[in-house]
Amino acid sequence: MAAALAGSFLSAGDVRLSSFQRCYAKKPECFRVLDNEKLLSKSAAFYRVSFSANKKGNFTVETIYRSSPIRCSSKAQATHSLSKSGVEDPSPVSTSLKAFAPATVANLGPGFDFLGCAVDGVGDYVTASVEPHIRPGTVAISAITGGNGVSKLSKDPLWNCAGIAAIEVMRMLSVRSVGVSLHLHKGLPLGSGLGSSAASAAAAAVAVNKLFGGHLSPLELVLACLVSEAKVSGYHADNVGPAIMGGFVLIRSYNPLDIARLDFPPDKELFFVLVSPDFEAPTKKMRAALPASIDMKDHIFNSSQAAALVSAVVLGDVKTLGSALSSDVIVEPRRAPLIPGMVEVKRAALQAGAFGCTISGAGPTAVAVIDDEEKGKLIGERMVEAFLSDGGLSSSMTVSRLDRVGARVISS
């Protein structure tokens, strides 16, 4: 029964929401909806549904999202099913090229799921190559290299962030004539709170897009990466947005996707002190710690701080940016106790002169902001000491600038 129900979806690709709901009502035990909020709105005619089969032969609904238009701050629009260029099965312009995508800091304190930025110096690399031995129209992962934890990553492209994003780009371009191989090099640790999955997806999406002529827009690439994020950590763009677009981004809406890039003044100094402890904080686990409801006074306070943060970014006011970044009263208080030493690390950063400090993304990395690189190094040293003395965790520290470019090709 489960296979029969899911089979119609697999062959259809895009299915009517009403059809899915009928099948779900008949046999709900066959499906596990991971992103249920996407079912709340019934205004869209179609939702896209992806499945996986478990050992018992049942199918799991991995992703449900609307096939609706995208809006961006420039008012340009694109559909999810076809690129704006209307290109069909483009020929590759190169046999191989390598792309880089930077680390990202999501949430920025009060901006949970709608604010994020890219930081320079660290990130993931993906080399995309046209390979005659790979079945046309498909993606294979030839190698995964990098630091600790890469052995945990699957080389099955359907279960790998880079592979999922690459497949989606191939689908959006309707590539059918050649197959593509990916070599993923992880420069970011897993579960670090620095957008590790987003960096892999962004680098793969940009590499494959450029391999076939670069016909997809940045917004379309963000959508391709969101398919990957939805499968591994949830449907949120505060990592993949800045990973693709660079700089600061504000997600105004997810349905339809509406992203605005916030320009930090180029003549202002801004440094991020990133301290990553030897501790893994899986995004799904950290999301499970969030409250189901919040008080109105907390909503009002966080909203005012998020607005202040956006204003500070545009004005280049690093002190106000730091103050707002430190002021989350909803998410950080629930997550900080799950990261050994985090409360004291924040205190140490502020006492050392940081303008602000919070958890980067879901953690465990702590991020502080300052306007002087040398002072940032001293702040980082105090934060490392606090992780060790109060959390019993060794940690590494780096001081980074804002990455204003985002994912890009670095060699071909």
Phi, psi and omega in degrees: 000316181298314181296322180295318180295313183287333183301322180295326178290316183299322181282334184274330182078285174262130184234153176290139180302320180298324179294316178298317182296323178296314180294321180295323180292326181287322187217066186297333181292347179280346188233142173236106185276115184274338186229061194297335183297339180290348179272352187289326180267126182252013185282340181276143179286326184227145170238147175264134185234128174246148187233159166222153181257138175265182186293338180274358180090359176280161181248142178253131174282112183270322185216137172227120179212155183285140171272070186241165181295158175257142171241142174233174187294339179271003180073004175290149182230153176210151176263156184285332188273345182209138181291158180300330182287342181070017181291138180239120178048061181292150177281147177295144179262354179208160177274335181197144173206160185240135180236154178237141173230135186280163170295158180223152174247112181264160177077311181053044181084255185282357184265046184305118177069004178226359174230145177193166177211161179258143179238145188273169172095326181230150180170191180249156180235139175227127172258122179253130183226142173280124184235124182293337183276355178266136183303132181307138178083003182241169180237138174232150176254114185277327183200150172229119182235173178134205186274206183297140174097349184294338179294341178283342186278137180279143173269359173287117184298340178283347182233027180228135185303315179295317181296317181297315180295319179296318178299318181294321176296317177300320179294317181295329178270354183057042178286123182229345191271339182222160175254157184234137175252141180242138168244113181261125174245116182275114173264348181251140176290153179287146176058037186264344187084014180246023177071042182300312180293322180294321180295319178297315181295315183295316179297319180293317181298315180293318181298312182291319178301313180292328179300330181250025172104356176068040185281340183273143179281165176304320180295322177293324177292323176299317179298319178299319179290330179295330175299319177293312181300320181299329183280328187255331185215353181122158185276083179219142188250009184285353168257309184291331177301301178292331178298323178277314191266340183077167178066205176267144175228150175239123176267106182281330182202148174257346185218085005279165180294128183220108185240134176243134176271130180258122185269112173282131185305132183292341182268004180257146179267134177212126179233141177254124175264111184251119180239114185250113179281161178281075187199133181258132179236088181302136184303317182297321179294318181290329176291328181294341181278353185284149181289149178284334178214161182225158177286149179301321181296325177290322177298315181296315182296312180297322179298318180294323179290322178295320178295319178297322180295316178299316178300317181296322178299309184295325180276345183075027181269091187291326179296314178292323176303313180295318180299315179293319180300329182276358196254013180295127179247007183249304187270310183304317180299334178277328185269326184305318179295343180276351179248108184306123176087357188299319181299316180288329177297317178296316179299317180296321179296315181293320179294332179277356175112004178297144177286337179187160180206142177203185176275134176278118181058227179275358182089178010269000181299135173261139180236131175239155180237147182202167181251012181221126186294316182295320177294326177299322179295320178294319177299317179299320179298318178294324180292320177299316179298321181291320177300320183286313185285323185257337180248350182068024184243133169282154184208163177243154185229141172217150176246120187236154171269174174289131173272112185269357187257316185085195184299138182204158175283134181246345176197155179214000000 
